[in-house]
PDB file of C-alpha atoms and ligand atoms in Angstrom:
ATOM      1  CA  MET A 232     -33.333  52.515  18.402  1.00 61.00           C
ATOM      2  CA  ASP A 233     -30.802  54.245  17.502  1.00 56.00           C
ATOM      3  CA  ASN A 234     -27.417  53.280  16.246  1.00 59.00           C
ATOM      4  CA  LYS A 235     -25.698  53.167  19.809  1.00 89.00           C
ATOM      5  CA  LEU A 236     -26.227  49.675  20.612  1.00 96.00           C
ATOM      6  CA  PRO A 237     -23.634  47.218  22.193  1.00 98.00           C
ATOM      7  CA  LYS A 238     -22.029  44.962  20.355  1.00 97.00           C
ATOM      8  CA  HIS A 239     -21.795  42.127  22.879  1.00 98.00           C
ATOM      9  CA  LEU A 240     -24.410  41.359  25.344  1.00 98.00           C
ATOM     10  CA  GLY A 241     -24.357  38.986  28.345  1.00 98.00           C
ATOM     11  CA  LEU A 242     -27.204  37.824  29.603  1.00 99.00           C
ATOM     12  CA  ILE A 243     -27.307  36.583  33.148  1.00 99.00           C
ATOM     13  CA  MET A 244     -30.748  34.190  32.712  1.00 98.00           C
ATOM     14  CA  ASP A 245     -31.455  33.942  36.249  1.00 98.00           C
ATOM     15  CA  GLY A 246     -35.234  33.699  37.845  1.00 98.00           C
ATOM     16  CA  ASN A 247     -36.013  30.172  36.201  1.00 98.00           C
ATOM     17  CA  GLY A 248     -36.605  28.334  39.469  1.00 98.00           C
ATOM     18  CA  ARG A 249     -38.788  30.954  40.894  1.00 98.00           C
ATOM     19  CA  TRP A 250     -40.983  31.567  37.961  1.00 98.00           C
ATOM     20  CA  GLY A 251     -41.429  27.501  37.607  1.00 98.00           C
ATOM     21  CA  GLN A 252     -43.005  27.995  41.532  1.00 98.00           C
ATOM     22  CA  ARG A 253     -44.749  30.861  40.631  1.00 98.00           C
ATOM     23  CA  GLN A 254     -46.672  29.292  38.042  1.00 97.00           C
ATOM     24  CA  GLN A 255     -47.491  26.461  40.448  1.00 97.00           C
ATOM     25  CA  ARG A 256     -45.139  24.290  39.239  1.00 98.00           C
ATOM     26  CA  SER A 257     -41.352  23.262  39.583  1.00 96.00           C
ATOM     27  CA  ARG A 258     -38.000  24.682  39.527  1.00 97.00           C
ATOM     28  CA  LEU A 259     -37.436  21.750  37.221  1.00 97.00           C
ATOM     29  CA  PHE A 260     -40.292  23.211  34.836  1.00 97.00           C
ATOM     30  CA  GLY A 261     -38.770  26.803  35.027  1.00 98.00           C
ATOM     31  CA  HIS A 262     -35.539  25.381  33.412  1.00 98.00           C
ATOM     32  CA  GLN A 263     -37.366  23.541  30.665  1.00 98.00           C
ATOM     33  CA  VAL A 264     -38.650  27.142  29.751  1.00 98.00           C
ATOM     34  CA  GLY A 265     -35.946  29.053  30.743  1.00 98.00           C
ATOM     35  CA  LEU A 266     -34.215  27.319  27.721  1.00 98.00           C
ATOM     36  CA  GLN A 267     -36.252  27.383  25.243  1.00 97.00           C
ATOM     37  CA  HIS A 268     -37.277  30.653  25.782  1.00 98.00           C
ATOM     38  CA  ILE A 269     -33.544  31.453  24.411  1.00 98.00           C
ATOM     39  CA  LEU A 270     -35.120  30.989  21.101  1.00 97.00           C
ATOM     40  CA  THR A 271     -37.354  33.567  21.571  1.00 98.00           C
ATOM     41  CA  VAL A 272     -35.302  36.115  23.129  1.00 98.00           C
ATOM     42  CA  LEU A 273     -31.955  35.896  20.802  1.00 98.00           C
ATOM     43  CA  PRO A 274     -33.648  36.681  17.573  1.00 98.00           C
ATOM     44  CA  ILE A 275     -35.179  39.959  18.968  1.00 98.00           C
ATOM     45  CA  CYS A 276     -31.187  40.947  19.683  1.00 98.00           C
ATOM     46  CA  PHE A 277     -30.835  40.213  16.431  1.00 98.00           C
ATOM     47  CA  ARG A 278     -33.170  41.717  14.771  1.00 97.00           C
ATOM     48  CA  LEU A 279     -32.524  44.905  16.712  1.00 97.00           C
ATOM     49  CA  GLY A 280     -28.677  45.378  15.346  1.00 97.00           C
ATOM     50  CA  ILE A 281     -26.641  43.218  18.402  1.00 98.00           C
ATOM     51  CA  PRO A 282     -24.462  40.909  16.544  1.00 98.00           C
ATOM     52  CA  ILE A 283     -23.234  39.299  19.590  1.00 98.00           C
ATOM     53  CA  VAL A 284     -24.891  37.473  22.402  1.00 98.00           C
ATOM     54  CA  SER A 285     -23.265  35.394  25.188  1.00 98.00           C
ATOM     55  CA  GLY A 286     -26.162  33.841  27.382  1.00 98.00           C
ATOM     56  CA  TYR A 287     -25.320  31.923  31.071  1.00 98.00           C
ATOM     57  CA  LEU A 288     -26.561  28.983  31.105  1.00 98.00           C
ATOM     58  CA  TRP A 289     -24.798  26.530  33.952  1.00 98.00           C
ATOM     59  CA  SER A 290     -21.740  28.076  36.176  1.00 98.00           C
ATOM     60  CA  LEU A 291     -19.319  26.038  37.924  1.00 98.00           C
ATOM     61  CA  GLU A 292     -21.391  26.901  41.521  1.00 98.00           C
ATOM     62  CA  ASN A 293     -24.489  25.756  39.625  1.00 98.00           C
ATOM     63  CA  TRP A 294     -23.374  22.079  40.288  1.00 98.00           C
ATOM     64  CA  ARG A 295     -23.357  22.294  44.003  1.00 98.00           C
ATOM     65  CA  ARG A 296     -27.345  22.235  43.785  1.00 98.00           C
ATOM     66  CA  PRO A 297     -29.176  19.804  44.442  1.00 97.00           C
ATOM     67  CA  SER A 298     -28.600  16.070  42.458  1.00 97.00           C
ATOM     68  CA  ALA A 299     -31.919  16.163  40.656  1.00 97.00           C
ATOM     69  CA  GLU A 300     -32.171  19.937  39.508  1.00 97.00           C
ATOM     70  CA  VAL A 301     -28.516  18.771  38.665  1.00 98.00           C
ATOM     71  CA  ALA A 302     -29.506  15.522  36.987  1.00 98.00           C
ATOM     72  CA  HIS A 303     -32.011  17.175  35.325  1.00 98.00           C
ATOM     73  CA  MET A 304     -29.813  20.368  33.843  1.00 97.00           C
ATOM     74  CA  ARG A 305     -27.634  17.159  32.129  1.00 97.00           C
ATOM     75  CA  HIS A 306     -30.864  15.353  30.718  1.00 98.00           C
ATOM     76  CA  LEU A 307     -32.018  18.854  29.312  1.00 98.00           C
ATOM     77  CA  LEU A 308     -28.817  19.678  27.800  1.00 97.00           C
ATOM     78  CA  ARG A 309     -28.743  15.936  25.826  1.00 97.00           C
ATOM     79  CA  THR A 310     -32.980  16.481  25.039  1.00 97.00           C
ATOM     80  CA  LEU A 311     -33.473  20.079  24.470  1.00 97.00           C
ATOM     81  CA  GLY A 312     -29.360  20.801  23.736  1.00 97.00           C
ATOM     82  CA  PRO A 313     -29.366  19.104  19.821  1.00 97.00           C
ATOM     83  CA  PRO A 314     -32.795  20.678  18.837  1.00 97.00           C
ATOM     84  CA  LEU A 315     -31.915  24.239  19.571  1.00 97.00           C
ATOM     85  CA  MET A 316     -28.661  23.892  18.117  1.00 97.00           C
ATOM     86  CA  ARG A 317     -30.001  22.984  15.174  1.00 97.00           C
ATOM     87  CA  MET A 318     -32.841  25.711  15.307  1.00 97.00           C
ATOM     88  CA  LEU A 319     -29.551  28.080  15.951  1.00 98.00           C
ATOM     89  CA  HIS A 320     -28.171  26.915  12.929  1.00 98.00           C
ATOM     90  CA  ALA A 321     -31.172  27.231  10.988  1.00 98.00           C
ATOM     91  CA  GLN A 322     -31.119  30.998  11.695  1.00 97.00           C
ATOM     92  CA  HIS A 323     -27.526  31.087  10.246  1.00 98.00           C
ATOM     93  CA  VAL A 324     -26.140  31.837  13.966  1.00 98.00           C
ATOM     94  CA  ARG A 325     -22.496  30.971  15.101  1.00 98.00           C
ATOM     95  CA  ILE A 326     -22.219  28.890  18.242  1.00 98.00           C
ATOM     96  CA  VAL A 327     -19.717  28.971  20.684  1.00 98.00           C
ATOM     97  CA  HIS A 328     -18.521  27.860  24.034  1.00 98.00           C
ATOM     98  CA  SER A 329     -16.937  29.649  26.941  1.00 97.00           C
ATOM     99  CA  GLY A 330     -17.303  27.446  30.183  1.00 97.00           C
ATOM    100  CA  ASN A 331     -14.490  24.302  31.513  1.00 96.00           C
ATOM    101  CA  ARG A 332     -14.547  20.916  29.139  1.00 96.00           C
ATOM    102  CA  ALA A 333     -13.780  19.235  32.612  1.00 96.00           C
ATOM    103  CA  GLY A 334     -16.662  17.929  34.640  1.00 96.00           C
ATOM    104  CA  LEU A 335     -18.708  17.414  31.271  1.00 97.00           C
ATOM    105  CA  THR A 336     -19.682  13.611  29.998  1.00 97.00           C
ATOM    106  CA  PRO A 337     -18.341  12.619  26.422  1.00 97.00           C
ATOM    107  CA  LYS A 338     -21.908  12.902  25.231  1.00 97.00           C
ATOM    108  CA  GLU A 339     -22.341  16.694  26.520  1.00 97.00           C
ATOM    109  CA  LEU A 340     -19.186  17.689  24.937  1.00 98.00           C
ATOM    110  CA  ALA A 341     -20.277  15.994  22.002  1.00 98.00           C
ATOM    111  CA  ILE A 342     -23.585  17.958  22.013  1.00 98.00           C
ATOM    112  CA  ILE A 343     -21.590  21.210  22.064  1.00 98.00           C
ATOM    113  CA  ASP A 344     -18.612  20.573  19.930  1.00 98.00           C
ATOM    114  CA  GLU A 345     -21.160  19.717  17.290  1.00 98.00           C
ATOM    115  CA  ALA A 346     -22.764  22.631  17.457  1.00 98.00           C
ATOM    116  CA  VAL A 347     -19.662  24.691  17.334  1.00 98.00           C
ATOM    117  CA  THR A 348     -17.880  22.568  14.293  1.00 98.00           C
ATOM    118  CA  LEU A 349     -21.505  22.791  12.717  1.00 98.00           C
ATOM    119  CA  THR A 350     -22.518  26.847  12.879  1.00 98.00           C
ATOM    120  CA  GLN A 351     -18.709  27.732  12.893  1.00 98.00           C
ATOM    121  CA  TYR A 352     -19.369  29.312   8.870  1.00 98.00           C
ATOM    122  CA  ASN A 353     -22.393  30.963  10.039  1.00 98.00           C
ATOM    123  CA  GLY A 354     -23.173  34.851  10.381  1.00 96.00           C
ATOM    124  CA  PRO A 355     -23.328  37.676  11.179  1.00 97.00           C
ATOM    125  CA  HIS A 356     -25.037  36.675  14.634  1.00 98.00           C
ATOM    126  CA  THR A 357     -22.776  34.978  17.504  1.00 98.00           C
ATOM    127  CA  PHE A 358     -24.064  33.059  20.290  1.00 98.00           C
ATOM    128  CA  ASN A 359     -21.740  32.195  22.965  1.00 98.00           C
ATOM    129  CA  ILE A 360     -23.123  29.087  25.065  1.00 98.00           C
ATOM    130  CA  VAL A 361     -21.669  30.263  28.411  1.00 98.00           C
ATOM    131  CA  PHE A 362     -21.810  26.563  30.275  1.00 98.00           C
ATOM    132  CA  ASN A 363     -20.453  25.047  33.199  1.00 98.00           C
ATOM    133  CA  TYR A 364     -18.145  28.274  33.867  1.00 98.00           C
ATOM    134  CA  SER A 365     -16.592  30.377  36.653  1.00 98.00           C
ATOM    135  CA  GLY A 366     -15.050  33.953  35.555  1.00 98.00           C
ATOM    136  CA  ARG A 367     -12.332  33.081  38.253  1.00 98.00           C
ATOM    137  CA  GLU A 368     -11.782  29.570  36.780  1.00 97.00           C
ATOM    138  CA  GLU A 369     -11.172  30.918  33.173  1.00 97.00           C
ATOM    139  CA  LEU A 370      -8.784  33.263  34.517  1.00 97.00           C
ATOM    140  CA  VAL A 371      -6.782  30.466  36.168  1.00 97.00           C
ATOM    141  CA  HIS A 372      -6.939  28.454  33.498  1.00 96.00           C
ATOM    142  CA  ALA A 373      -5.073  30.970  31.263  1.00 97.00           C
ATOM    143  CA  ALA A 374      -2.499  31.934  33.614  1.00 97.00           C
ATOM    144  CA  ARG A 375      -2.037  28.108  34.020  1.00 96.00           C
ATOM    145  CA  ARG A 376      -1.714  27.991  29.698  1.00 96.00           C
ATOM    146  CA  ILE A 377       0.511  30.920  30.154  1.00 97.00           C
ATOM    147  CA  ALA A 378       3.009  29.624  32.684  1.00 97.00           C
ATOM    148  CA  THR A 379       2.792  25.777  30.681  1.00 97.00           C
ATOM    149  CA  GLU A 380       4.018  27.435  27.478  1.00 96.00           C
ATOM    150  CA  ARG A 381       7.192  29.513  29.370  1.00 96.00           C
ATOM    151  CA  ILE A 382       5.752  32.738  28.070  1.00 96.00           C
ATOM    152  CA  ASP A 383       8.087  35.661  28.840  1.00 96.00           C
ATOM    153  CA  PRO A 384       6.691  38.093  31.643  1.00 96.00           C
ATOM    154  CA  ALA A 385       7.675  40.847  29.267  1.00 97.00           C
ATOM    155  CA  GLU A 386       5.142  39.350  26.219  1.00 97.00           C
ATOM    156  CA  ILE A 387       2.128  39.002  28.781  1.00 97.00           C
ATOM    157  CA  SER A 388      -0.064  41.889  27.631  1.00 97.00           C
ATOM    158  CA  GLU A 389      -4.127  42.012  28.120  1.00 96.00           C
ATOM    159  CA  GLN A 390      -4.360  40.980  24.108  1.00 96.00           C
ATOM    160  CA  LEU A 391      -2.349  37.745  25.402  1.00 96.00           C
ATOM    161  CA  VAL A 392      -4.567  36.872  28.645  1.00 96.00           C
ATOM    162  CA  ASN A 393      -7.586  37.663  26.357  1.00 96.00           C
ATOM    163  CA  ALA A 394      -6.191  35.320  23.994  1.00 95.00           C
ATOM    164  CA  MET A 395      -6.017  32.838  26.602  1.00 95.00           C
ATOM    165  CA  LEU A 396      -9.227  32.382  27.663  1.00 94.00           C
ATOM    166  CA  SER A 397     -11.717  29.104  26.481  1.00 85.00           C
ATOM    167  CA  THR A 398     -12.661  31.605  23.999  1.00 89.00           C
ATOM    168  CA  PRO A 399     -11.640  34.757  22.823  1.00 88.00           C
ATOM    169  CA  MET A 400     -14.585  37.220  22.550  1.00 92.00           C
ATOM    170  CA  PRO A 401     -14.321  40.956  22.325  1.00 95.00           C
ATOM    171  CA  ASP A 402     -15.386  42.883  25.574  1.00 97.00           C
ATOM    172  CA  LEU A 403     -19.017  43.445  26.810  1.00 98.00           C
ATOM    173  CA  ASP A 404     -21.025  46.530  26.687  1.00 98.00           C
ATOM    174  CA  LEU A 405     -23.970  45.577  28.473  1.00 98.00           C
ATOM    175  CA  VAL A 406     -24.512  43.183  30.920  1.00 98.00           C
ATOM    176  CA  ILE A 407     -28.184  42.186  32.083  1.00 98.00           C
ATOM    177  CA  ARG A 408     -29.224  40.059  34.514  1.00 98.00           C
ATOM    178  CA  THR A 409     -33.051  39.147  34.839  1.00 98.00           C
ATOM    179  CA  SER A 410     -34.850  38.361  38.658  1.00 98.00           C
ATOM    180  CA  GLY A 411     -33.810  40.841  40.624  1.00 98.00           C
ATOM    181  CA  GLU A 412     -30.472  40.069  41.889  1.00 98.00           C
ATOM    182  CA  CYS A 413     -27.515  42.772  41.574  1.00 97.00           C
ATOM    183  CA  ARG A 414     -24.521  40.766  41.179  1.00 98.00           C
ATOM    184  CA  LEU A 415     -22.369  39.140  38.838  1.00 98.00           C
ATOM    185  CA  SER A 416     -22.036  35.634  40.183  1.00 98.00           C
ATOM    186  CA  ASN A 417     -18.661  34.853  38.182  1.00 98.00           C
ATOM    187  CA  PHE A 418     -19.752  35.464  34.971  1.00 98.00           C
ATOM    188  CA  LEU A 419     -17.715  36.511  32.466  1.00 98.00           C
ATOM    189  CA  LEU A 420     -15.587  38.858  34.508  1.00 97.00           C
ATOM    190  CA  TRP A 421     -12.644  39.876  32.673  1.00 97.00           C
ATOM    191  CA  GLN A 422     -14.796  40.555  29.213  1.00 97.00           C
ATOM    192  CA  SER A 423     -17.413  42.746  31.342  1.00 97.00           C
ATOM    193  CA  ALA A 424     -14.430  44.760  32.656  1.00 97.00           C
ATOM    194  CA  ASN A 425     -15.993  47.801  31.247  1.00 96.00           C
ATOM    195  CA  ALA A 426     -19.613  46.415  30.809  1.00 98.00           C
ATOM    196  CA  VAL A 427     -22.585  48.439  31.686  1.00 97.00           C
ATOM    197  CA  LEU A 428     -24.752  46.370  34.168  1.00 98.00           C
ATOM    198  CA  TYR A 429     -28.790  46.257  34.033  1.00 98.00           C
ATOM    199  CA  VAL A 430     -30.711  43.870  36.486  1.00 98.00           C
ATOM    200  CA  THR A 431     -34.485  43.951  36.237  1.00 98.00           C
ATOM    201  CA  ASP A 432     -37.184  42.293  37.842  1.00 98.00           C
ATOM    202  CA  THR A 433     -38.195  39.918  34.937  1.00 98.00           C
ATOM    203  CA  SER A 434     -37.677  36.624  35.212  1.00 98.00           C
ATOM    204  CA  TRP A 435     -36.174  35.082  32.271  1.00 98.00           C
ATOM    205  CA  PRO A 436     -39.146  33.186  31.210  1.00 98.00           C
ATOM    206  CA  ASP A 437     -40.961  36.390  30.987  1.00 98.00           C
ATOM    207  CA  PHE A 438     -37.754  38.275  29.700  1.00 98.00           C
ATOM    208  CA  GLY A 439     -39.318  39.956  26.290  1.00 98.00           C
ATOM    209  CA  GLN A 440     -39.073  42.970  23.625  1.00 98.00           C
ATOM    210  CA  ARG A 441     -39.735  45.075  26.488  1.00 98.00           C
ATOM    211  CA  ASP A 442     -37.529  44.691  28.939  1.00 98.00           C
ATOM    212  CA  LEU A 443     -35.224  44.467  26.409  1.00 98.00           C
ATOM    213  CA  GLU A 444     -35.648  47.898  25.001  1.00 98.00           C
ATOM    214  CA  ALA A 445     -35.311  49.267  28.386  1.00 98.00           C
ATOM    215  CA  ALA A 446     -32.083  47.755  29.292  1.00 98.00           C
ATOM    216  CA  LEU A 447     -30.943  49.171  25.697  1.00 98.00           C
ATOM    217  CA  ARG A 448     -32.249  53.248  26.652  1.00 97.00           C
ATOM    218  CA  TYR A 449     -30.618  52.280  30.010  1.00 97.00           C
ATOM    219  CA  TYR A 450     -27.196  51.465  28.382  1.00 97.00           C
ATOM    220  CA  GLN A 451     -27.355  54.618  26.340  1.00 95.00           C
ATOM    221  CA  GLU A 452     -27.902  57.040  29.013  1.00 94.00           C
ATOM    222  CA  ALA A 453     -25.110  55.344  30.565  1.00 93.00           C
ATOM    223  CA  LEU A 454     -23.206  56.057  27.419  1.00 88.00           C
ATOM    224  CA  CYS A 455     -23.986  59.678  27.998  1.00 85.00           C
ATOM    225  CA  MET A 456     -21.861  60.054  30.877  1.00 69.00           C
ATOM    226  CA  PRO A 457     -19.231  62.834  31.504  1.00 62.00           C
ATOM    227  CA  ALA A 458     -16.752  62.316  28.868  1.00 61.00           C
ATOM    228  CA  HIS A 459     -13.844  61.819  31.082  1.00 60.00           C
ATOM    229  CA  VAL A 460     -15.714  58.564  32.810  1.00 60.00           C
ATOM    230  CA  ARG A 461     -16.231  57.554  29.393  1.00 62.00           C
ATOM    231  CA  ALA A 462     -12.653  57.626  28.327  1.00 63.00           C
ATOM    232  CA  VAL A 463     -11.592  55.881  31.230  1.00 61.00           C
ATOM    233  CA  ALA A 464     -14.220  53.173  29.864  1.00 60.00           C
ATOM    234  CA  GLU A 465     -12.927  53.116  26.372  1.00 64.00           C
ATOM    235  CA  GLY A 466      -9.301  52.707  27.312  1.00 66.00           C
ATOM    236  CA  GLN A 467      -8.413  56.051  26.887  1.00 63.00           C
ATOM    237  CA  GLU A 468      -6.163  58.435  29.313  1.00 59.00           C
ATOM    238  CA  PRO A 469      -8.623  60.226  30.773  1.00 47.00           C
ATOM    239  CA  TYR A 470      -8.134  64.133  30.658  1.00 45.00           C
ATOM    240  CA  CYS A 471      -7.225  66.274  33.770  1.00 40.00           C
ATOM    241  CA  VAL A 472      -8.713  69.569  34.336  1.00 36.00           C
TER     242      VAL A 472
HETATM  243  C1  IPE B 137     -31.133  30.503  36.695  1.00 61.16           C
HETATM  244  O1  IPE B 137     -32.177  29.919  37.331  1.00 61.16           O
HETATM  245  C2  IPE B 137     -30.756  29.292  35.447  1.00 61.16           C
HETATM  246  C3  IPE B 137     -29.701  28.632  36.116  1.00 61.16           C
HETATM  247  C4  IPE B 137     -28.709  28.664  36.967  1.00 61.16           C
HETATM  248  C5  IPE B 137     -29.680  27.191  35.425  1.00 61.16           C
HETATM  249  P1  IPE B 137     -32.468  30.109  38.791  1.00 61.16           P
HETATM  250  O2  IPE B 137     -32.203  28.423  38.756  1.00 61.16           O
HETATM  251  O3  IPE B 137     -31.166  30.669  39.766  1.00 61.16           O
HETATM  252  O4  IPE B 137     -33.261  30.463  39.363  1.00 61.16           O
HETATM  253  P2  IPE B 137     -33.593  31.061  40.525  1.00 61.16           P
HETATM  254  O5  IPE B 137     -32.828  32.194  40.568  1.00 61.16           O
HETATM  255  O6  IPE B 137     -33.343  30.038  41.584  1.00 61.16           O
HETATM  256  O7  IPE B 137     -35.014  31.413  40.439  1.00 61.16           O
HETATM  257  C1  IPE B 138     -26.225  32.887  37.305  1.00 61.16           C
HETATM  258  O1  IPE B 138     -27.341  32.592  38.674  1.00 61.16           O
HETATM  259  C2  IPE B 138     -26.009  31.931  36.926  1.00 61.16           C
HETATM  260  C3  IPE B 138     -26.869  31.694  36.036  1.00 61.16           C
HETATM  261  C4  IPE B 138     -27.615  32.559  35.320  1.00 61.16           C
HETATM  262  C5  IPE B 138     -26.427  30.580  35.217  1.00 61.16           C
HETATM  263  P1  IPE B 138     -27.605  32.054  39.911  1.00 61.16           P
HETATM  264  O2  IPE B 138     -28.500  32.115  40.487  1.00 61.16           O
HETATM  265  O3  IPE B 138     -26.816  30.735  39.997  1.00 61.16           O
HETATM  266  O4  IPE B 138     -26.630  32.813  40.742  1.00 61.16           O
HETATM  267  P2  IPE B 138     -26.752  33.104  42.270  1.00 61.16           P
HETATM  268  O5  IPE B 138     -26.579  32.084  42.843  1.00 61.16           O
HETATM  269  O6  IPE B 138     -27.946  33.736  42.730  1.00 61.16           O
HETATM  270  O7  IPE B 138     -25.337  34.154  42.650  1.00 61.16           O
HETATM  271 MG1   MG B 139     -30.759  32.145  40.934  1.00 61.16          MG
END
């Protein structure tokens, strides 16, 4: 690939349940394989030159799923979470978390916090675990912080709002959603304001290097859009004819 690569890639890792069922197994099996599949895809992203990846693991809305599925997801976090984090640490990946702390058990918080602390000096690659997350809730939370800290309205800027998010991140350049649905499902709404959105029919557990390269080609073609459109996306004043 040439050098026009996203600096921050968002992955909406969808389709695990359907994939499990297509294997004549359960949706829960699909979740397990999907979680482990992160370890396959992340090194490909980093090797191709993408430094930051945000992966959507579980939304606030996902807690409304059937109790067996919710219990299984909590079980997977407890059992697969720590080895997964250690393997990422061994690859020098820095781990950060976007999402609510409220609603997680002390054990779940400890797993996330230990991973963040353990890997805080790693680099140059970052994996943002988007877990227990809602884009709208993140913005509500930021608004509450601004009000609580009694910040002068004149001081409220995009930079300030960004700093109030659960983990301030650079803007997303490209968001890939697997498994066919063309929607954001409340994923990093603020951060994806100018992102290119790419949807593939491939389910997350089948997503590999070819799919990623197809997405990157789509992204590079999108960057070739007319200059006045690109100017807006890059935050510059559009020129008028
Ligand atoms: C995405 O897979 C991962 C999570 C939400 C945990 P799904 O569980 O949404 O799988 P599908 O979309 O129903 O197939
Ligand atoms: C989005 O997928 C959330 C994750 C991938 C974690 P969902 O399957 O939950 O989204 P909807 O319900 O189809 O919008
Ligand atoms: Mg889904």
